[in-house]
């Protein structure tokens, strides 16, 4: 279970990810050992997945963002599709979904023409039967888990 101290720790590191453990313990008013113990617990539980930088593809040459709904060959399964898609660098996220499609794929591209190349690469996997793509015109926020984490801490 997480508590309000965990939420305060995660908020601090979300807002100031390069804060040292010593500085974080000072700002939060807790012992450094308490802070590091809590961080280790959160990592071990999987609540904190990564300390990786948050990358912005639009800022390094990939301004086109699209979401592709894929229908796959049912007898081949999802794993083979995932194995094929992980080889395409522009594929950022892959989710198995319910509804009319089987999978939802988030893709970045350099341009609309480049998006077509990426979509052709997805189709070339030979396990995708049909795809439907929508372009993101604007991203208002993404990867927004902090409010959910704070809600869980209050429960």
Coordinates of N, CA, C and O in Angstrom, one line a residue:
X1 N 0.8 -1.2 0.0 CA 0.0 0.0 0.0 C 0.9 1.3 0.0 O 2.0 1.3 0.6
X2 N 0.4 2.3 -0.6 CA 1.1 3.5 -0.6 C 0.4 4.5 0.3 O -0.8 4.4 0.6
X3 N 1.1 5.5 0.7 CA 0.5 6.5 1.6 C 0.8 7.9 1.2 O 1.4 8.1 0.1
X4 N 0.4 8.9 2.0 CA 0.6 10.3 1.6 C 2.1 10.7 1.5 O 2.5 11.5 0.6
X5 N 3.0 10.1 2.3 CA 4.4 10.3 2.1 C 4.9 9.8 0.8 O 5.7 10.5 0.1
X6 N 4.5 8.6 0.4 CA 4.8 8.1 -0.9 C 4.4 9.1 -2.0 O 5.1 9.4 -3.0
X7 N 3.2 9.6 -1.9 CA 2.6 10.5 -2.9 C 3.5 11.8 -2.9 O 3.7 12.4 -4.0
X8 N 3.9 12.3 -1.8 CA 4.7 13.5 -1.7 C 6.1 13.3 -2.4 O 6.6 14.1 -3.1
X9 N 6.6 12.1 -2.1 CA 7.9 11.7 -2.7 C 7.8 11.7 -4.2 O 8.6 12.2 -5.0
X10 N 6.8 11.0 -4.7 CA 6.6 10.8 -6.2 C 6.3 12.2 -6.8 O 6.8 12.5 -7.9
X11 N 5.5 13.0 -6.2 CA 5.2 14.4 -6.7 C 6.5 15.1 -6.9 O 6.8 15.8 -7.9
X12 N 7.4 15.1 -5.8 CA 8.6 15.9 -5.9 C 9.5 15.4 -7.0 O 10.0 16.2 -7.8
X13 N 9.6 14.1 -7.1 CA 10.5 13.5 -8.2 C 9.9 13.7 -9.6 O 10.6 13.7 -10.6
X14 N 8.5 13.8 -9.7 CA 7.9 14.1 -10.9 C 8.2 15.5 -11.4 O 8.5 15.8 -12.5
X15 N 8.1 16.4 -10.4 CA 8.3 17.8 -10.7 C 9.8 18.2 -10.8 O 10.1 19.1 -11.6
X16 N 10.6 17.6 -10.0 CA 12.0 17.8 -10.0 C 12.8 16.5 -10.0 O 13.4 16.1 -9.0
X17 N 12.9 15.9 -11.2 CA 13.4 14.5 -11.3 C 14.9 14.4 -11.0 O 15.4 13.3 -10.6
X18 N 15.6 15.5 -11.0 CA 17.1 15.5 -10.8 C 17.5 15.8 -9.4 O 18.6 16.0 -9.0
X19 N 16.5 15.9 -8.5 CA 16.7 16.2 -7.1 C 17.5 15.1 -6.4 O 17.2 13.9 -6.6
X20 N 18.5 15.4 -5.7 CA 19.3 14.4 -4.9 C 18.5 13.8 -3.8 O 17.5 14.5 -3.3
X21 N 18.8 12.7 -3.3 CA 18.2 12.1 -2.1 C 18.3 13.0 -0.9 O 17.3 13.2 -0.2
X22 N 19.4 13.6 -0.7 CA 19.6 14.5 0.4 C 18.7 15.7 0.3 O 18.0 16.0 1.3
X23 N 18.7 16.3 -0.8 CA 17.8 17.5 -1.0 C 16.3 17.1 -0.9 O 15.6 17.8 -0.3
X24 N 16.0 16.0 -1.4 CA 14.6 15.5 -1.3 C 14.2 15.3 0.1 O 13.1 15.7 0.6
X25 N 15.1 14.7 0.9 CA 14.8 14.4 2.3 C 14.6 15.7 3.1 O 13.7 15.8 3.9
X26 N 15.4 16.7 2.7 CA 15.3 18.0 3.3 C 13.9 18.7 3.0 O 13.3 19.2 3.9
X27 N 13.6 18.7 1.7 CA 12.4 19.3 1.3 C 11.1 18.6 1.9 O 10.1 19.3 2.2
X28 N 11.2 17.3 2.0 CA 10.1 16.6 2.5 C 10.0 16.5 4.1 O 9.0 16.0 4.6
X29 N 11.1 16.8 4.7 CA 11.2 16.8 6.1 C 11.3 15.4 6.7 O 10.7 15.1 7.7
X30 N 11.9 14.5 6.0 CA 12.1 13.1 6.4 C 13.6 12.7 6.4 O 14.4 13.3 5.7
X31 N 13.9 11.7 7.1 CA 15.3 11.2 7.1 C 15.6 10.6 5.7 O 14.8 10.1 5.0
X32 N 16.9 10.8 5.3 CA 17.3 10.3 4.0 C 17.1 8.8 3.9 O 16.7 8.3 2.8
X33 N 17.3 8.1 5.0 CA 17.1 6.6 5.0 C 15.7 6.3 4.7 O 15.3 5.3 4.0
X34 N 14.8 7.1 5.3 CA 13.3 6.9 5.0 C 13.0 7.1 3.6 O 12.3 6.3 3.0
X35 N 13.5 8.2 3.0 CA 13.3 8.5 1.6 C 13.8 7.4 0.7 O 13.0 6.9 -0.1
X36 N 15.0 6.9 0.9 CA 15.6 5.9 0.0 C 14.9 4.6 0.2 O 14.6 3.8 -0.7
X37 N 14.5 4.3 1.4 CA 13.7 3.0 1.7 C 12.4 3.1 1.0 O 11.9 2.1 0.3
X38 N 11.7 4.2 1.0 CA 10.4 4.4 0.3 C 10.6 4.3 -1.2 O 9.8 3.6 -1.9
X39 N 11.6 4.9 -1.7 CA 11.9 4.8 -3.2 C 12.2 3.4 -3.6 O 11.7 2.9 -4.6
X40 N 12.9 2.7 -2.8 CA 13.2 1.3 -3.1 C 12.0 0.4 -3.1 O 11.8 -0.5 -3.9
X41 N 11.1 0.7 -2.1 CA 9.8 0.0 -2.0 C 8.9 0.2 -3.2 O 8.4 -0.7 -3.8
X42 N 8.9 1.5 -3.6 CA 8.1 1.8 -4.8 C 8.6 1.2 -6.1 O 7.8 0.8 -6.9
X43 N 9.9 1.1 -6.2 CA 10.5 0.5 -7.4 C 10.3 -1.0 -7.3 O 9.9 -1.6 -8.3
X44 N 10.5 -1.6 -6.2 CA 10.3 -3.1 -6.1 C 8.9 -3.5 -6.4 O 8.6 -4.5 -6.9
X45 N 7.9 -2.6 -6.0 CA 6.5 -3.0 -6.2 C 6.1 -2.7 -7.7 O 5.0 -3.2 -8.1
X46 N 6.9 -2.0 -8.4 CA 6.6 -1.7 -9.8 C 5.8 -0.4 -9.9 O 5.5 0.0 -11.0
X47 N 5.5 0.3 -8.8 CA 4.8 1.6 -8.9 C 5.6 2.6 -9.6 O 5.1 3.4 -10.5
X48 N 6.9 2.6 -9.4 CA 7.9 3.4 -10.1 C 8.5 2.5 -11.1 O 9.2 1.6 -10.7
X49 N 8.2 2.6 -12.4 CA 8.7 1.7 -13.4 C 10.1 2.1 -13.9 O 10.9 1.2 -14.3
X50 N 10.4 3.4 -13.9 CA 11.7 3.8 -14.5 C 12.1 5.2 -14.0 O 11.3 6.0 -13.6
X51 N 13.4 5.4 -14.2 CA 14.0 6.7 -13.9 C 14.5 7.3 -15.2 O 15.3 8.2 -15.2
X52 N 14.0 6.8 -16.3 CA 14.4 7.2 -17.6 C 13.9 8.6 -17.9 O 12.9 9.0 -17.4
X53 N 14.7 9.4 -18.7 CA 14.2 10.7 -19.1 C 12.9 10.5 -19.9 O 12.7 9.5 -20.6
X54 N 12.0 11.5 -19.9 CA 10.8 11.6 -20.6 C 11.1 12.3 -22.0 O 11.5 13.4 -22.0
X55 N 11.1 11.5 -23.0 CA 11.5 12.0 -24.3 C 10.3 12.6 -25.1 O 9.2 12.2 -25.0
X56 N 10.6 13.7 -25.9 CA 9.6 14.4 -26.6 C 9.9 14.2 -28.1 O 10.7 15.0 -28.7
X57 N 9.4 13.2 -28.8 CA 9.8 12.9 -30.2 C 9.6 14.1 -31.1 O 10.4 14.3 -32.0
X58 N 8.6 15.0 -30.9 CA 8.5 16.2 -31.8 C 9.7 17.1 -31.7 O 10.0 17.8 -32.7
X59 N 10.4 17.1 -30.6 CA 11.5 18.0 -30.4 C 12.8 17.4 -30.9 O 13.8 18.1 -30.9
X60 N 12.8 16.2 -31.4 CA 14.0 15.6 -32.1 C 13.7 15.0 -33.5 O 14.3 14.1 -33.9
X61 N 12.7 15.7 -34.1 CA 12.4 15.3 -35.5 C 11.3 14.4 -35.9 O 11.1 14.0 -37.0
X62 N 10.4 14.1 -34.9 CA 9.2 13.3 -35.2 C 8.0 14.0 -34.7 O 7.3 13.6 -33.7
X63 N 7.5 15.0 -35.4 CA 6.4 15.8 -34.9 C 5.0 15.2 -35.2 O 4.0 15.7 -34.7
X64 N 4.9 14.2 -36.1 CA 3.6 13.6 -36.4 C 3.4 12.5 -35.4 O 4.2 11.5 -35.3
X65 N 2.2 12.5 -34.8 CA 1.8 11.5 -33.8 C 0.5 10.9 -34.3 O -0.4 11.6 -34.7
X66 N 0.5 9.6 -34.4 CA -0.7 8.9 -34.9 C -1.1 7.7 -34.0 O -0.2 7.1 -33.3
X67 N -2.3 7.3 -34.0 CA -2.8 6.1 -33.3 C -3.4 5.2 -34.3 O -4.3 5.6 -35.1
X68 N -2.9 4.0 -34.4 CA -3.3 3.0 -35.3 C -4.1 1.9 -34.6 O -3.6 1.3 -33.7
X69 N -5.3 1.6 -35.1 CA -6.1 0.5 -34.6 C -5.8 -0.7 -35.6 O -6.1 -0.6 -36.8
X70 N -5.3 -1.8 -35.1 CA -5.0 -2.9 -35.9 C -5.9 -4.1 -35.7 O -6.3 -4.4 -34.5
X71 N -6.3 -4.7 -36.8 CA -6.9 -6.0 -36.7 C -5.9 -7.0 -37.2 O -5.3 -6.8 -38.2
X72 N -5.7 -8.1 -36.4 CA -4.7 -9.0 -36.7 C -5.3 -10.4 -37.0 O -6.5 -10.7 -36.8
X73 N -4.4 -11.3 -37.6 CA -4.8 -12.6 -37.8 C -5.0 -13.3 -36.5 O -4.0 -13.5 -35.7
X74 N -6.2 -13.7 -36.2 CA -6.5 -14.3 -34.9 C -5.8 -15.6 -34.6 O -5.4 -15.9 -33.5
X75 N -5.5 -16.4 -35.6 CA -4.9 -17.7 -35.4 C -3.3 -17.5 -35.1 O -2.7 -18.5 -34.8
X76 N -2.8 -16.4 -35.3 CA -1.4 -16.1 -35.1 C -1.1 -15.6 -33.7 O 0.0 -15.7 -33.2
X77 N -2.1 -15.0 -33.1 CA -1.9 -14.5 -31.7 C -1.2 -13.1 -31.7 O -0.7 -12.6 -32.6
X78 N -1.3 -12.5 -30.5 CA -0.8 -11.2 -30.3 C 0.8 -11.1 -30.1 O 1.4 -10.1 -30.5
X79 N 1.3 -12.2 -29.6 CA 2.8 -12.1 -29.3 C 3.6 -11.9 -30.6 O 4.6 -11.2 -30.6
X80 N 3.2 -12.6 -31.7 CA 3.9 -12.5 -32.9 C 3.8 -11.1 -33.5 O 4.8 -10.5 -34.1
X81 N 2.7 -10.4 -33.3 CA 2.5 -9.0 -33.7 C 3.4 -8.1 -32.9 O 4.1 -7.3 -33.5
X82 N 3.4 -8.3 -31.6 CA 4.3 -7.5 -30.7 C 5.7 -7.7 -31.1 O 6.5 -6.7 -31.2
X83 N 6.2 -8.9 -31.4 CA 7.6 -9.1 -31.8 C 7.9 -8.4 -33.1 O 9.0 -7.9 -33.3
X84 N 6.9 -8.3 -34.0 CA 7.2 -7.6 -35.3 C 7.2 -6.1 -35.1 O 8.0 -5.4 -35.6
X85 N 6.3 -5.6 -34.2 CA 6.2 -4.2 -34.0 C 7.3 -3.6 -33.3 O 7.7 -2.4 -33.5
X86 N 7.9 -4.4 -32.3 CA 9.0 -3.9 -31.5 C 10.2 -3.6 -32.4 O 11.1 -2.8 -32.0
X87 N 10.3 -4.1 -33.6 CA 11.4 -3.9 -34.5 C 11.3 -2.6 -35.3 O 12.2 -2.2 -36.0
X88 N 10.1 -1.9 -35.2 CA 9.9 -0.7 -35.9 C 10.1 0.5 -34.9 O 9.3 0.6 -34.0
X89 N 11.2 1.2 -35.1 CA 11.5 2.3 -34.1 C 10.4 3.3 -33.8 O 10.3 3.8 -32.7
X90 N 9.6 3.6 -34.8 CA 8.6 4.6 -34.7 C 7.4 4.2 -33.9 O 6.6 5.0 -33.5
X91 N 7.3 2.9 -33.6 CA 6.2 2.4 -32.8 C 6.6 2.6 -31.4 O 7.6 2.1 -30.9
X92 N 5.8 3.4 -30.7 CA 6.1 3.9 -29.3 C 5.4 3.0 -28.3 O 5.9 2.7 -27.2
X93 N 4.1 2.7 -28.5 CA 3.3 2.0 -27.5 C 2.4 1.0 -28.3 O 2.0 1.3 -29.4
X94 N 2.2 -0.2 -27.6 CA 1.3 -1.2 -28.2 C 0.5 -1.7 -27.1 O 0.9 -2.1 -26.0
X95 N -0.9 -1.7 -27.4 CA -1.8 -2.2 -26.4 C -2.8 -3.2 -27.1 O -3.3 -2.9 -28.2
X96 N -3.1 -4.3 -26.4 CA -4.2 -5.2 -26.9 C -5.4 -4.6 -26.3 O -5.5 -4.2 -25.1
X97 N -6.4 -4.4 -27.1 CA -7.7 -3.7 -26.7 C -8.9 -4.5 -27.0 O -8.8 -5.5 -27.8
X98 N -10.0 -4.2 -26.4 CA -11.3 -4.8 -26.8 C -12.0 -3.9 -27.8 O -11.6 -2.8 -28.0
X99 N -13.0 -4.4 -28.4 CA -13.8 -3.6 -29.4 C -13.6 -4.2 -30.8 O -13.2 -5.3 -31.0
X100 N -13.7 -3.3 -31.7 CA -13.7 -3.7 -33.1 C -12.3 -4.0 -33.6 O -12.1 -4.8 -34.5
X101 N -11.2 -3.4 -33.0 CA -9.8 -3.7 -33.3 C -9.2 -4.6 -32.2 O -9.8 -4.7 -31.1
X102 N -8.1 -5.1 -32.6 CA -7.4 -6.0 -31.7 C -6.3 -5.3 -30.9 O -6.0 -5.6 -29.7
X103 N -5.7 -4.3 -31.5 CA -4.5 -3.6 -30.9 C -4.6 -2.1 -31.2 O -5.1 -1.7 -32.3
X104 N -4.0 -1.4 -30.3 CA -3.9 0.1 -30.5 C -2.4 0.4 -30.4 O -1.7 0.0 -29.5
X105 N -1.9 1.1 -31.4 CA -0.5 1.3 -31.6 C -0.2 2.8 -31.7 O -0.9 3.5 -32.5
X106 N 0.6 3.4 -30.9 CA 1.0 4.8 -30.9 C 2.3 4.9 -31.8 O 3.3 4.2 -31.5
X107 N 2.3 5.8 -32.8 CA 3.4 5.9 -33.7 C 3.8 7.3 -33.9 O 3.0 8.2 -33.8
X108 N 5.1 7.5 -34.0 CA 5.7 8.9 -34.3 C 6.3 8.8 -35.7 O 6.8 7.8 -36.1
X109 N 6.2 9.9 -36.4 CA 6.8 10.0 -37.7 C 7.4 11.4 -38.0 O 7.0 12.3 -37.3
X110 N 8.2 11.5 -39.0 CA 8.9 12.7 -39.3 C 7.9 13.7 -40.1 O 8.0 14.9 -40.1
X111 N 7.0 13.0 -40.9 CA 6.1 13.8 -41.7 C 4.9 12.9 -42.1 O 4.9 11.7 -41.7
X112 N 3.9 13.4 -42.7 CA 2.8 12.5 -43.2 C 3.3 11.5 -44.1 O 2.8 10.3 -44.1
X113 N 4.2 11.9 -45.0 CA 4.8 10.9 -46.0 C 5.5 9.8 -45.2 O 5.5 8.6 -45.6
X114 N 6.3 10.2 -44.2 CA 7.0 9.2 -43.4 C 6.0 8.3 -42.6 O 6.3 7.2 -42.5
X115 N 4.9 8.9 -42.2 CA 3.9 8.1 -41.5 C 3.4 7.0 -42.5 O 3.3 5.8 -42.0
X116 N 3.3 7.3 -43.7 CA 2.9 6.3 -44.7 C 3.9 5.1 -44.7 O 3.6 4.0 -44.8
X117 N 5.2 5.5 -44.7 CA 6.3 4.5 -44.7 C 6.1 3.6 -43.5 O 6.3 2.4 -43.5
X118 N 5.9 4.2 -42.3 CA 5.7 3.5 -41.1 C 4.5 2.5 -41.2 O 4.6 1.4 -40.8
X119 N 3.4 3.0 -41.7 CA 2.2 2.2 -41.8 C 2.5 1.1 -42.8 O 2.0 -0.1 -42.5
X120 N 3.2 1.3 -43.8 CA 3.6 0.2 -44.8 C 4.5 -0.8 -44.0 O 4.3 -2.0 -44.3
X121 N 5.3 -0.4 -43.1 CA 6.2 -1.3 -42.4 C 5.3 -2.2 -41.5 O 5.6 -3.4 -41.3
X122 N 4.3 -1.6 -40.9 CA 3.4 -2.3 -40.0 C 2.6 -3.3 -40.8 O 2.5 -4.5 -40.5
X123 N 2.1 -2.9 -42.0 CA 1.4 -3.8 -42.9 C 2.3 -5.0 -43.4 O 1.8 -6.1 -43.6
X124 N 3.6 -4.7 -43.6 CA 4.5 -5.7 -44.1 C 4.8 -6.8 -43.1 O 5.4 -7.8 -43.4
X125 N 4.3 -6.6 -41.8 CA 4.6 -7.7 -40.8 C 3.8 -9.0 -41.2 O 4.1 -10.0 -40.6
X126 N 2.8 -8.9 -42.1 CA 2.1 -10.0 -42.6 C 1.2 -10.6 -41.5 O 0.7 -11.7 -41.7
X127 N 1.0 -10.0 -40.4 CA 0.1 -10.5 -39.3 C -1.0 -9.5 -39.1 O -2.0 -9.8 -38.4
X128 N -0.9 -8.3 -39.7 CA -1.9 -7.3 -39.6 C -2.9 -7.4 -40.8 O -2.5 -7.3 -42.0
X129 N -4.2 -7.6 -40.5 CA -5.2 -7.8 -41.6 C -5.7 -6.5 -42.1 O -5.8 -6.2 -43.3
X130 N -5.9 -5.5 -41.1 CA -6.4 -4.2 -41.5 C -6.0 -3.2 -40.4 O -5.8 -3.6 -39.2
X131 N -5.8 -2.0 -40.8 CA -5.5 -0.9 -39.9 C -6.3 0.3 -40.2 O -6.7 0.5 -41.3
X132 N -6.5 1.1 -39.2 CA -7.2 2.4 -39.3 C -6.4 3.4 -38.5 O -6.0 3.1 -37.3
X133 N -6.0 4.5 -39.0 CA -5.1 5.4 -38.4 C -5.8 6.8 -38.2 O -6.5 7.3 -39.1
X134 N -5.6 7.4 -37.0 CA -6.0 8.7 -36.7 C -4.8 9.5 -36.3 O -3.9 9.1 -35.6
X135 N -4.7 10.8 -36.8 CA -3.6 11.7 -36.5 C -4.0 12.5 -35.2 O -5.1 13.0 -35.1
X136 N -3.0 12.7 -34.4 CA -3.2 13.6 -33.2 C -2.9 15.0 -33.7 O -1.8 15.2 -34.2
X137 N -3.8 15.9 -33.5 CA -3.7 17.2 -34.0 C -3.0 18.1 -32.9 O -2.3 19.0 -33.2
X138 N -3.2 17.7 -31.6 CA -2.6 18.4 -30.5 C -2.6 17.5 -29.3 O -3.5 16.7 -29.1
X139 N -1.5 17.5 -28.5 CA -1.5 16.8 -27.3 C -1.6 17.7 -26.1 O -0.8 18.6 -26.0
X140 N -2.6 17.5 -25.4 CA -2.9 18.4 -24.2 C -2.1 17.9 -23.0 O -1.6 18.7 -22.2
X141 N -2.1 16.6 -22.8 CA -1.2 16.0 -21.8 C -1.2 14.5 -22.1 O -2.0 14.0 -22.8
X142 N -0.1 13.9 -21.5 CA 0.0 12.4 -21.7 C 0.8 11.9 -20.5 O 1.4 12.6 -19.8
X143 N 0.7 10.6 -20.4 CA 1.4 9.8 -19.3 C 1.1 10.5 -18.0 O 1.9 10.7 -17.2
X144 N -0.2 10.7 -17.8 CA -0.6 11.4 -16.6 C -1.0 10.4 -15.5 O -2.2 10.0 -15.4
X145 N -0.1 10.0 -14.7 CA -0.4 9.0 -13.7 C -0.3 9.6 -12.3 O -0.8 9.0 -11.3
X146 N 0.3 10.8 -12.1 CA 0.5 11.3 -10.8 C -0.8 11.6 -10.0 O -0.9 11.1 -8.9
X147 N -1.8 12.2 -10.6 CA -3.1 12.3 -9.9 C -3.7 11.0 -9.5 O -4.3 10.9 -8.4
X148 N -3.6 10.0 -10.3 CA -4.1 8.7 -9.9 C -3.3 8.1 -8.8 O -3.9 7.5 -7.8
X149 N -2.0 8.3 -8.8 CA -1.1 7.8 -7.7 C -1.5 8.5 -6.4 O -1.7 7.9 -5.3
X150 N -1.7 9.8 -6.4 CA -2.1 10.6 -5.2 C -3.5 10.1 -4.7 O -3.7 10.1 -3.5
X151 N -4.4 9.8 -5.6 CA -5.7 9.3 -5.2 C -5.6 8.0 -4.5 O -6.2 7.7 -3.5
X152 N -4.7 7.1 -5.0 CA -4.5 5.8 -4.4 C -3.9 6.0 -3.0 O -4.2 5.2 -2.1
X153 N -3.1 7.0 -2.8 CA -2.4 7.2 -1.5 C -3.4 7.6 -0.5 O -3.3 7.4 0.7
X154 N -4.5 8.3 -0.9 CA -5.6 8.7 0.0 C -6.6 7.7 0.3 O -7.3 7.8 1.2
X155 N -6.6 6.6 -0.4 CA -7.6 5.5 -0.2 C -7.3 4.7 1.0 O -6.3 4.6 1.5

